[in-house]
Coordinates of C-alpha atoms and ligand atoms in Angstrom, one line a residue:
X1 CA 31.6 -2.3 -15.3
X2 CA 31.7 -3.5 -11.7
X3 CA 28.3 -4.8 -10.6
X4 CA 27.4 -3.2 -7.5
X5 CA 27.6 -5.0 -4.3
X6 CA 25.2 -6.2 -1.8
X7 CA 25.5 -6.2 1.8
X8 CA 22.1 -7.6 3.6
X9 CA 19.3 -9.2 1.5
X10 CA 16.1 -8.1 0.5
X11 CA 13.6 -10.2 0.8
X12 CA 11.9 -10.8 -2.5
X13 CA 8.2 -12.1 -2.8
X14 CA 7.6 -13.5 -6.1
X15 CA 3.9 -13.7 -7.1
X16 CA 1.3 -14.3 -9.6
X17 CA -0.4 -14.1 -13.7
X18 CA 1.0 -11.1 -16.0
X19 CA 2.7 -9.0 -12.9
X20 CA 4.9 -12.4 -12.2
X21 CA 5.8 -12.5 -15.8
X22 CA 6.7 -8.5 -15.4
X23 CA 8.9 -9.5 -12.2
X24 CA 11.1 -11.4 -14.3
X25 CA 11.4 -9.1 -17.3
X26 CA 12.3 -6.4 -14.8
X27 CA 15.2 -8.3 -12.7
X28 CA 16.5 -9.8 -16.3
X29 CA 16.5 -6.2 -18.3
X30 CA 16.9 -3.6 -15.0
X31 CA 18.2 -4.9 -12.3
X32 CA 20.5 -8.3 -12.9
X33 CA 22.8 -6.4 -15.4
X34 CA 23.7 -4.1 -12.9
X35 CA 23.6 -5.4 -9.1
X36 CA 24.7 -8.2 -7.9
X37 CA 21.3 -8.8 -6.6
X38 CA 21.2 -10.8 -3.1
X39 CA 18.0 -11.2 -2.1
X40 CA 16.0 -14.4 0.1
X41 CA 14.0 -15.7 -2.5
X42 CA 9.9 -16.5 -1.4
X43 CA 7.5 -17.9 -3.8
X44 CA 4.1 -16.3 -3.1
X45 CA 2.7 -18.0 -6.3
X46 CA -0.8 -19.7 -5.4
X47 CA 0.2 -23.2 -6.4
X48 CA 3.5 -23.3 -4.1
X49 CA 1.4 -21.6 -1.5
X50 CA -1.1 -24.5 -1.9
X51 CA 1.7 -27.1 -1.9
X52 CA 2.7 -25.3 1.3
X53 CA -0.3 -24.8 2.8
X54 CA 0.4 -21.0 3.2
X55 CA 3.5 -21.6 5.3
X56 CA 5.4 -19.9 2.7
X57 CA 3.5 -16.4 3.4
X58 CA 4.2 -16.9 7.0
X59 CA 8.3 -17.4 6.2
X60 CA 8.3 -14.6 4.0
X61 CA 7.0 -12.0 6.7
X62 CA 9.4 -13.4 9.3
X63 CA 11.8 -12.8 6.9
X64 CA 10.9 -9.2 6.5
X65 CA 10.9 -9.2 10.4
X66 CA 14.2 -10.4 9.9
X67 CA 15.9 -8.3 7.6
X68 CA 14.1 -5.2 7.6
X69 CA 13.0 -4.9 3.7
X70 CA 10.8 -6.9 1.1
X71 CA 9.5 -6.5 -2.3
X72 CA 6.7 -7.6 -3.0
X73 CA 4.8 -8.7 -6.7
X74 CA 0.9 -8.8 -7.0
X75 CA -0.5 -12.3 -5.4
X76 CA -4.0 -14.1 -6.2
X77 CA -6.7 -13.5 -3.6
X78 CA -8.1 -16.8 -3.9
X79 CA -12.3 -16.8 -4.3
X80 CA -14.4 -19.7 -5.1
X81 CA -13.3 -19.5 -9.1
X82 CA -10.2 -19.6 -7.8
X83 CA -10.0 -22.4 -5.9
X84 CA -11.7 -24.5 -8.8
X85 CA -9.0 -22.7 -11.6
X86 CA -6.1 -24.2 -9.1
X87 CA -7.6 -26.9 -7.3
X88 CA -6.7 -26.0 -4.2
X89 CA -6.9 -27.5 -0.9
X90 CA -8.6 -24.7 0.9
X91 CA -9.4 -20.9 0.0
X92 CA -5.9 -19.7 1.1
X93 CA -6.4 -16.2 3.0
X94 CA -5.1 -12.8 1.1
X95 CA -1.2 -12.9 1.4
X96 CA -1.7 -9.1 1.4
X97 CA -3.4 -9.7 5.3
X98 CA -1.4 -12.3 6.3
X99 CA 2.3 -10.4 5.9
X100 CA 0.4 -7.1 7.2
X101 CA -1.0 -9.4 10.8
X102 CA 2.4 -10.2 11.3
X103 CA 3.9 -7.2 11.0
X104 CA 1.3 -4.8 12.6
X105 CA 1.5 -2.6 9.8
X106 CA 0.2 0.4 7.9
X107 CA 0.2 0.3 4.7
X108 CA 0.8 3.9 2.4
X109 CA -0.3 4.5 -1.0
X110 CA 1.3 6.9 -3.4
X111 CA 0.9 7.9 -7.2
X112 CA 3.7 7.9 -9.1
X113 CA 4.0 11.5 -10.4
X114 CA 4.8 12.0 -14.3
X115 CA 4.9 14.6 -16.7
X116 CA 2.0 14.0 -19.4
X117 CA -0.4 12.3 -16.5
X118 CA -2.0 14.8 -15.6
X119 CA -3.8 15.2 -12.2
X120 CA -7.7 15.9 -12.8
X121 CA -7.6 18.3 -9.6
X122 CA -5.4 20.9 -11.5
X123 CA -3.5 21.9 -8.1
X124 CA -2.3 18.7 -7.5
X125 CA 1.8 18.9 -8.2
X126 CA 2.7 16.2 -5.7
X127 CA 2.1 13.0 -4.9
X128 CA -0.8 13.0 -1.7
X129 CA 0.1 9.5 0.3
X130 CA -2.5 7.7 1.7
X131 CA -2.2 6.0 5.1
X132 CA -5.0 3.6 5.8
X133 CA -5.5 2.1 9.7
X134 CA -6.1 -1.1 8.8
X135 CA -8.1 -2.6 11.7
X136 CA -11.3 -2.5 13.1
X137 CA -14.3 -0.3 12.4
X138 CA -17.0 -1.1 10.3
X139 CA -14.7 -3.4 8.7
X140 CA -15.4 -5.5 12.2
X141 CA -18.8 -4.3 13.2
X142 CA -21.9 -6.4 14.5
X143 CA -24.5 -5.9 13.1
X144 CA -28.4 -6.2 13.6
X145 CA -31.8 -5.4 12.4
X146 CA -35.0 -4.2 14.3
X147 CA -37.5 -5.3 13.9
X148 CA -40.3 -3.5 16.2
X149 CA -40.5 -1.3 19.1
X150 CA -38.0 -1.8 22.2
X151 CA -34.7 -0.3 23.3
X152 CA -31.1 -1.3 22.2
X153 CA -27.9 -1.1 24.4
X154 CA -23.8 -1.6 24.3
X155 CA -23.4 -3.5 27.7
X156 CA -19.6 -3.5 28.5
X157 CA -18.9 -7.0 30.9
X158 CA -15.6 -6.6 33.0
X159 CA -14.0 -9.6 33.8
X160 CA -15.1 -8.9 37.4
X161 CA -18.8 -9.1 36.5
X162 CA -19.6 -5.9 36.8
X163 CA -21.8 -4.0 33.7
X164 CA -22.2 -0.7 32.2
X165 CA -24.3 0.5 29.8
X166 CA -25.3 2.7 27.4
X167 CA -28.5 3.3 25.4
X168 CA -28.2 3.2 21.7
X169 CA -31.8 4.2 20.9
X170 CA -35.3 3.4 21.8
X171 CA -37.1 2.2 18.6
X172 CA -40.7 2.5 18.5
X173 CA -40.8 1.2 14.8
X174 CA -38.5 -1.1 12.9
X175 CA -34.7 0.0 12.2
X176 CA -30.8 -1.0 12.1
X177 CA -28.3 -1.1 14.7
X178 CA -24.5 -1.5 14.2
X179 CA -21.5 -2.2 16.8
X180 CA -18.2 -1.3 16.2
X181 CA -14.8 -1.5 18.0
X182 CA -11.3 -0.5 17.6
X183 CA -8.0 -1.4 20.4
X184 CA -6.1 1.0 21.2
X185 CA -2.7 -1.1 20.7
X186 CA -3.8 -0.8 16.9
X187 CA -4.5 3.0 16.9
X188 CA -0.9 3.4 18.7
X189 CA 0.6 0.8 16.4
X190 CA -0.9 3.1 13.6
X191 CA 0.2 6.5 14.9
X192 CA 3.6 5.0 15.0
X193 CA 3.8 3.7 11.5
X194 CA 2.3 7.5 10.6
X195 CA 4.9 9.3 12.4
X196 CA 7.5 7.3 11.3
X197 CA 7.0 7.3 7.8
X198 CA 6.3 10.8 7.3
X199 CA 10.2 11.3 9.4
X200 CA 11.3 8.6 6.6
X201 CA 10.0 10.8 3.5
X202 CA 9.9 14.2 5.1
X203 CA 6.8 15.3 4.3
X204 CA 4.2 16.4 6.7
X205 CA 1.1 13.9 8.6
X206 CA -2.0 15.1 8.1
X207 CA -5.0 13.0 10.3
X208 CA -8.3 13.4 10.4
X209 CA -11.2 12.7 11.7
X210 CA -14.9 13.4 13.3
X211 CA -14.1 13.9 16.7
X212 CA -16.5 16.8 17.1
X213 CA -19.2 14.1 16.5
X214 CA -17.6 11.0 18.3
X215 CA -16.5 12.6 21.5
X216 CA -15.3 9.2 22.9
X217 CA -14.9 7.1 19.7
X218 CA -13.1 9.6 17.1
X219 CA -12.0 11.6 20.1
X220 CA -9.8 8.7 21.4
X221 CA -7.7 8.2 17.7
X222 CA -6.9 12.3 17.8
X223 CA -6.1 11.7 21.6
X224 CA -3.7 8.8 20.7
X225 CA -2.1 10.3 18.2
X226 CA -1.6 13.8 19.9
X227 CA -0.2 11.9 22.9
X228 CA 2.3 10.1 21.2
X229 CA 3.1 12.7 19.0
X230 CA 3.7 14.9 22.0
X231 CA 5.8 12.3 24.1
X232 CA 8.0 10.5 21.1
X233 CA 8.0 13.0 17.9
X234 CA 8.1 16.6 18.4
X235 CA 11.4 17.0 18.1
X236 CA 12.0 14.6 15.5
X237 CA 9.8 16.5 13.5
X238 CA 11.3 20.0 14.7
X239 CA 14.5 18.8 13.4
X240 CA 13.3 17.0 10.0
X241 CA 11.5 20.3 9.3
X242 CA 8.2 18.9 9.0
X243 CA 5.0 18.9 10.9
X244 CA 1.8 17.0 12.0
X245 CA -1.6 18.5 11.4
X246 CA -4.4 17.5 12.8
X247 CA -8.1 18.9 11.6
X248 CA -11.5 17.4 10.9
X249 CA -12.3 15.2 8.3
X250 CA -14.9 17.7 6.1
X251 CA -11.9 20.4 6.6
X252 CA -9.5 17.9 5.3
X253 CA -11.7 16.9 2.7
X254 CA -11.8 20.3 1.2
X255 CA -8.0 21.7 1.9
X256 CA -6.7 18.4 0.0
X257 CA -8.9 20.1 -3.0
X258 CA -7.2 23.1 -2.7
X259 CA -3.4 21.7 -2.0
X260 CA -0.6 21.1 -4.2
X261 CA -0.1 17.6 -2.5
X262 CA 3.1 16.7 -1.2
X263 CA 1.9 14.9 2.2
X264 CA 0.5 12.1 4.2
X265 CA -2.9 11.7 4.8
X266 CA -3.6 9.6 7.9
X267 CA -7.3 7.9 7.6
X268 CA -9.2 6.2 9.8
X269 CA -9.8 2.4 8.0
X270 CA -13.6 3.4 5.8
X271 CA -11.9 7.0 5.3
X272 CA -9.0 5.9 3.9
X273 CA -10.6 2.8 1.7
X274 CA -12.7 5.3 0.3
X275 CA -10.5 8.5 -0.2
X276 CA -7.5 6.3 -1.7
X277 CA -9.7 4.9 -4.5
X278 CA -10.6 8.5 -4.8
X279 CA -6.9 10.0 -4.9
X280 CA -5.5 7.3 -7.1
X281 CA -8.3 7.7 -10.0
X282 CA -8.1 11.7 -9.5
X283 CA -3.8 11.1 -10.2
X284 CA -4.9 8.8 -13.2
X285 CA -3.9 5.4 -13.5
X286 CA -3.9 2.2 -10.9
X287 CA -0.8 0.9 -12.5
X288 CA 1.0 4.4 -11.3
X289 CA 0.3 4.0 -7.7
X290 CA 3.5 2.3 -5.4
X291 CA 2.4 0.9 -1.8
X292 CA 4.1 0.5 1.2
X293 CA 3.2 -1.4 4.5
X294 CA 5.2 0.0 7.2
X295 CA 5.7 -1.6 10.8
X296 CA 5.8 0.4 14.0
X297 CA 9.2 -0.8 14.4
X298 CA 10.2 0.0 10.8
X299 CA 10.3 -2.8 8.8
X300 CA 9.4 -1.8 5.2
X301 CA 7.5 -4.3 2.3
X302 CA 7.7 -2.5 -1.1
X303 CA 5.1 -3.5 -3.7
X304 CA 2.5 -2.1 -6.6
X305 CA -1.0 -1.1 -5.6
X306 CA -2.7 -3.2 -8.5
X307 CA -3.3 -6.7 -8.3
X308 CA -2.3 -9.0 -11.3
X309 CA -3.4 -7.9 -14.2
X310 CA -5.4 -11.4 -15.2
X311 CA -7.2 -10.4 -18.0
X312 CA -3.6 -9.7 -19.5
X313 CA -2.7 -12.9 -18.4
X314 CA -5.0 -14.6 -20.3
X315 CA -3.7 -13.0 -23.3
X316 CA -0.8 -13.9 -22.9
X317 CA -1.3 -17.4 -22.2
X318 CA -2.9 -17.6 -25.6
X319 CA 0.2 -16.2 -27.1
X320 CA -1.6 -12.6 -28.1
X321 CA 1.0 -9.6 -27.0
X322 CA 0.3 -7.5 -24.1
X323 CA 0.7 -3.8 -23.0
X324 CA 1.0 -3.8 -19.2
X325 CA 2.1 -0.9 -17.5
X326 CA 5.6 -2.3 -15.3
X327 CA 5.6 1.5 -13.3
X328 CA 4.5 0.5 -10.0
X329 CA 6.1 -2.8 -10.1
X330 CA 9.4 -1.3 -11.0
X331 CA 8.9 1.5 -8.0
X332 CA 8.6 -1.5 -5.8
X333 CA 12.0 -2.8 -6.5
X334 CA 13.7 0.9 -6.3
X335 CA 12.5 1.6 -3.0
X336 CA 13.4 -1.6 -1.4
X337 CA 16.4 -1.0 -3.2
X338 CA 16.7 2.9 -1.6
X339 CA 15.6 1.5 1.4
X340 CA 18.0 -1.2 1.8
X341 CA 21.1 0.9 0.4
X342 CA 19.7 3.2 3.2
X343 CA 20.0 0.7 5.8
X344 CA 23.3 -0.3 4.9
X345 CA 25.0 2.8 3.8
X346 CA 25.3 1.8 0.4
X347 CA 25.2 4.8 -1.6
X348 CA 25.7 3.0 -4.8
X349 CA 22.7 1.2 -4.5
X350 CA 20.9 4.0 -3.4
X351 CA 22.0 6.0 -6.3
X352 CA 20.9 3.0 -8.7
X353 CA 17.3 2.9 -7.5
X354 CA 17.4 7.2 -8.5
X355 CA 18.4 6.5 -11.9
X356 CA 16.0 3.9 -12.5
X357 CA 13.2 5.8 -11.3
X358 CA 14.5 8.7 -13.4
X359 CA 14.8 6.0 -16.5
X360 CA 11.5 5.1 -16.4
X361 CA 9.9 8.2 -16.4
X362 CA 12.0 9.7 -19.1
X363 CA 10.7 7.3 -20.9
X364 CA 7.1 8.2 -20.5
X365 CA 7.9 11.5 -20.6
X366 CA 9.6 11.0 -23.9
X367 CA 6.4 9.3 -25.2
X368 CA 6.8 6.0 -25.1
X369 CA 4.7 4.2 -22.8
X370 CA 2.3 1.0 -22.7
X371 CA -1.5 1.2 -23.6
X372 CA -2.8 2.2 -20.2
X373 CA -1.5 5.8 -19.8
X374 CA -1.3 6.2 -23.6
X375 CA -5.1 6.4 -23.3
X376 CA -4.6 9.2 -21.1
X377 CA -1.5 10.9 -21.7
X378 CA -1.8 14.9 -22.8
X379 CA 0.9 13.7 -25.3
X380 CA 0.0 14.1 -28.3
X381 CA 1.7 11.7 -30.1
X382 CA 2.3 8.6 -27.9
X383 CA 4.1 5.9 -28.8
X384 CA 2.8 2.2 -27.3
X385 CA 5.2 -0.2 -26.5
X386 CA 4.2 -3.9 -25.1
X387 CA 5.0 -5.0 -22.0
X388 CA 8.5 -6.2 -23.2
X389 CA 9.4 -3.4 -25.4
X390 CA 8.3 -0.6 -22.8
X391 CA 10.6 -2.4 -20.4
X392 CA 14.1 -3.1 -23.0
X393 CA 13.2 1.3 -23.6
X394 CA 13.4 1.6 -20.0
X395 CA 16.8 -0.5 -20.0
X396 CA 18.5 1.9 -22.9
X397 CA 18.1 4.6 -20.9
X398 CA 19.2 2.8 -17.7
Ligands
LIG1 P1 -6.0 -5.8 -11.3 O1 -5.1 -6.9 -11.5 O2 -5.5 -4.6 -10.6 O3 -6.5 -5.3 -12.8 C1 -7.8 -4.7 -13.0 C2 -7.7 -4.0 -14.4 O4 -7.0 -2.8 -14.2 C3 -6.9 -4.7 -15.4 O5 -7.8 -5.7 -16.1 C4 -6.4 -3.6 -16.3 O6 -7.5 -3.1 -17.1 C5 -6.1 -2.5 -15.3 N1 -4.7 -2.7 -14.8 C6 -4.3 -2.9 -13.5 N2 -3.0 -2.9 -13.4 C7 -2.5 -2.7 -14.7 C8 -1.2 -2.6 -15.2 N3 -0.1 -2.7 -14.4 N4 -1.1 -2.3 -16.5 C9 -2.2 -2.1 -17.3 N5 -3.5 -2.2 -16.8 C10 -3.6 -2.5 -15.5 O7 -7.3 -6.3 -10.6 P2 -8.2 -7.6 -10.8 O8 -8.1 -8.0 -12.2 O9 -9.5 -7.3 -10.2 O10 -7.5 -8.7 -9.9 C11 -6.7 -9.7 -10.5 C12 -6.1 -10.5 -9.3 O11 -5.2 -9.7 -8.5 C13 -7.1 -11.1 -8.3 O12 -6.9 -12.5 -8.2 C14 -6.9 -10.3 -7.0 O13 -7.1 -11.2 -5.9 C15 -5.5 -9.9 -7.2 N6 -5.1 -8.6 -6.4 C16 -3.9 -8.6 -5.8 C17 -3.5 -7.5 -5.1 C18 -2.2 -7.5 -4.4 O14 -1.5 -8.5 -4.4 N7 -1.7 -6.5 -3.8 C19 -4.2 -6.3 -5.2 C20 -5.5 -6.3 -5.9 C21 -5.9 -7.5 -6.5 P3 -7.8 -3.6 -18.6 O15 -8.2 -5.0 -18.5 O16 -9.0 -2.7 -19.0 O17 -6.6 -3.4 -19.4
LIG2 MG1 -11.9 0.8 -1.7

């Protein structure tokens, strides 16, 4: 059999512990047998980002810029432990924030939907996508305490001099005060990404927020988004048959309880950190969510949602077998392969990255899986597979 051909790269992120030993496992059983696999080749691993004093994160995201598409494999956050564990020169900043400053993105969250995994909101039949802003908010806020009576104020400075000001409150006992910002390059940069991605999946955009509440704050993301919405996407959406919704956050709070799923939920950065941990424990497993960070100007990075499965790791070092779920990891590589086959009109590629999506969960639906989702299949009789094995009965059915 003919090996199927590549056209562009992809640009292919390698990365760290147990989810760098899966990346290889999965290009030696799944993909190298069957494409002739071109991609630019970056090293993410913490000790060659070290050696490179992170310049190899910064290549790897021009890179994207550069050819449109990367997959991505779990990378070490580096903390104080870590910097001991690898002796490295400084604590290195997430790879995760560097790749998503350079390319203004957004990134989107999605479970991988399999029969046997059951939802725990009974409802739920499709995968619900969370889109998270990224920038800004309480995630950037000053912060102070009060500690007696006296009054507290945003003062605004223009560059000419000139001040305005607004009261916050007049405490006549001790109390907290926060301030918080947000740019409105970032909100448009994140409506974009939204819009764009929902045309690229066809499925609808819901966003939410408290507008009703924050008549300037909130009030200004639904403004953005309606405006450019209005000006760049209505008919884009006409004709892709889908449509953007906009409501307030309790109301979407309680009509994603009562949905079947199938949609993107646009949040506002705390909303979305806090609803996604929600949605992905409600769809059952961490190692079944895929993620994709998405640029206003469409370049796509393709990776898993979990990070790199140390404890695993560890195991494995000390030659003890593992059972680590390869789902999301796999996803990664099928949509930058989809994505790229897109790009290029390679239908054959395109094509490959269905049938290894389908191959994987046949598999699970099947009953062979790895410890994780064994735990919490509705299976009866699982059967558990290590991380190899789960892999090579992916591959037979491939
Ligand atoms: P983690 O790697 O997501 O793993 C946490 C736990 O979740 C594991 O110990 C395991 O539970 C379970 N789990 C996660 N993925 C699994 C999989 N594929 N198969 C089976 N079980 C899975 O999070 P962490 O241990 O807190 O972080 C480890 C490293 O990953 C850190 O250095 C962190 O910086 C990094 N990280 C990277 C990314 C990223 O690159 N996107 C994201 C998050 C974290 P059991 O131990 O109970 O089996
Ligand atoms: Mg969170």
């Amino acid at each position: 059999m003919d090996k199927i051909k590549m056209t562009t790269p992809i640009v292919e992120m390698d990365g760290d512990e147990m989810t760098r030993i899966l990346w290889q496992m999965i290009k030696d059983n799944l993909l190298l047998p069957y494409i002739d696999l071109k991609t630019e080749y970056y090293d993410l691993g913490l000790e060659y980002r070290d050696e490179t004093d992170d310049q190899v994160t910064i290549d790897s995201a021009n890179a994207t810029k550069k050819y449109g598409v990367a997959v991505k494999c779990a990378t070490i956050t580096p903390n104080a432990a870590r910097v001991e564990e690898y002796h490295l020169k400084e604590m290195w900043k997430s790879p995760n924030a560097t790749i998503r400053a350079i390319l203004d993105g957004t990134v989107f969250r999605a479970p991988i939907v399999v029969k046997g995994i059951e939802p725990c909101v009974k409802c739920w039949k499709k995968p619900i996508t969370i889109a998270r802003h990224a920038y800004g908010d309480v995630y950037k806020a000053s912060e102070m305490r009060i500690p007696g009576p006296g009054k507290v104020e945003l003062v605004y400075t223009a560059e000419d001099g000139t001040e305005s000001r607004e009261l916050v409150h007049s405490f006549n006992c001790p109390g907290i005060v926060q301030g918080m910002h947000n740019v409105n390059k970032s909100i448009e940069s994140f409506a974009r990404s939204c819009f764009n991605y929902a045309l690229d999946t066809k499925q609808d955009l819901w966003f939410a927020t408290k507008d009703t509440i924050s008549k300037k704050y909130d009030h200004t993301f639904k403004d953005i988004f309606q405006d450019i919405f209005d000006a760049e996407y209505t008919k884009k959406f006409e004709d892709a048959g889908i449509t953007y919704f906009y409501t307030l956050i309790d109301d979407a709070v309680a009509r994603v309880m009562k949905s079947e799923g199938g949609y993107i939920w646009a949040c506002k950065n705390y909303d979305g950190d806090v609803m996604s941990d929600m949605i992905s424990s409600a769809f059952g497993s961490l190692a079944m969510m895929t993620s994709v960070l998405v640029s206003p100007d469409g370049n796509f990075e393709y990776e898993a949602a979990h990070g790199t499965v140390q404890r695993h790791y560890y195991k494995h070092l000390k030659g003890e077998e593992t059972s680590t779920n390869s789902v999301a990891t796999i996803f990664a590589w099928t949509g930058a392969l989809r994505k790229r086959g897109e790009l290029d009109g390679n239908r054959e590629l395109m094509e490959f990255a269905d049938r290894l999506e389908k191959a994987t969960l046949d598999t699970i639906e099947e009953g062979e899986m790895t410890k994780d989702l064994a735990l919490i299949t509705t299976n009866p009789n699982p059967v558990v597979l290590n991380s190899g094995d789960f892999i090579k009965a992916i591959a037979r059915r491939l």
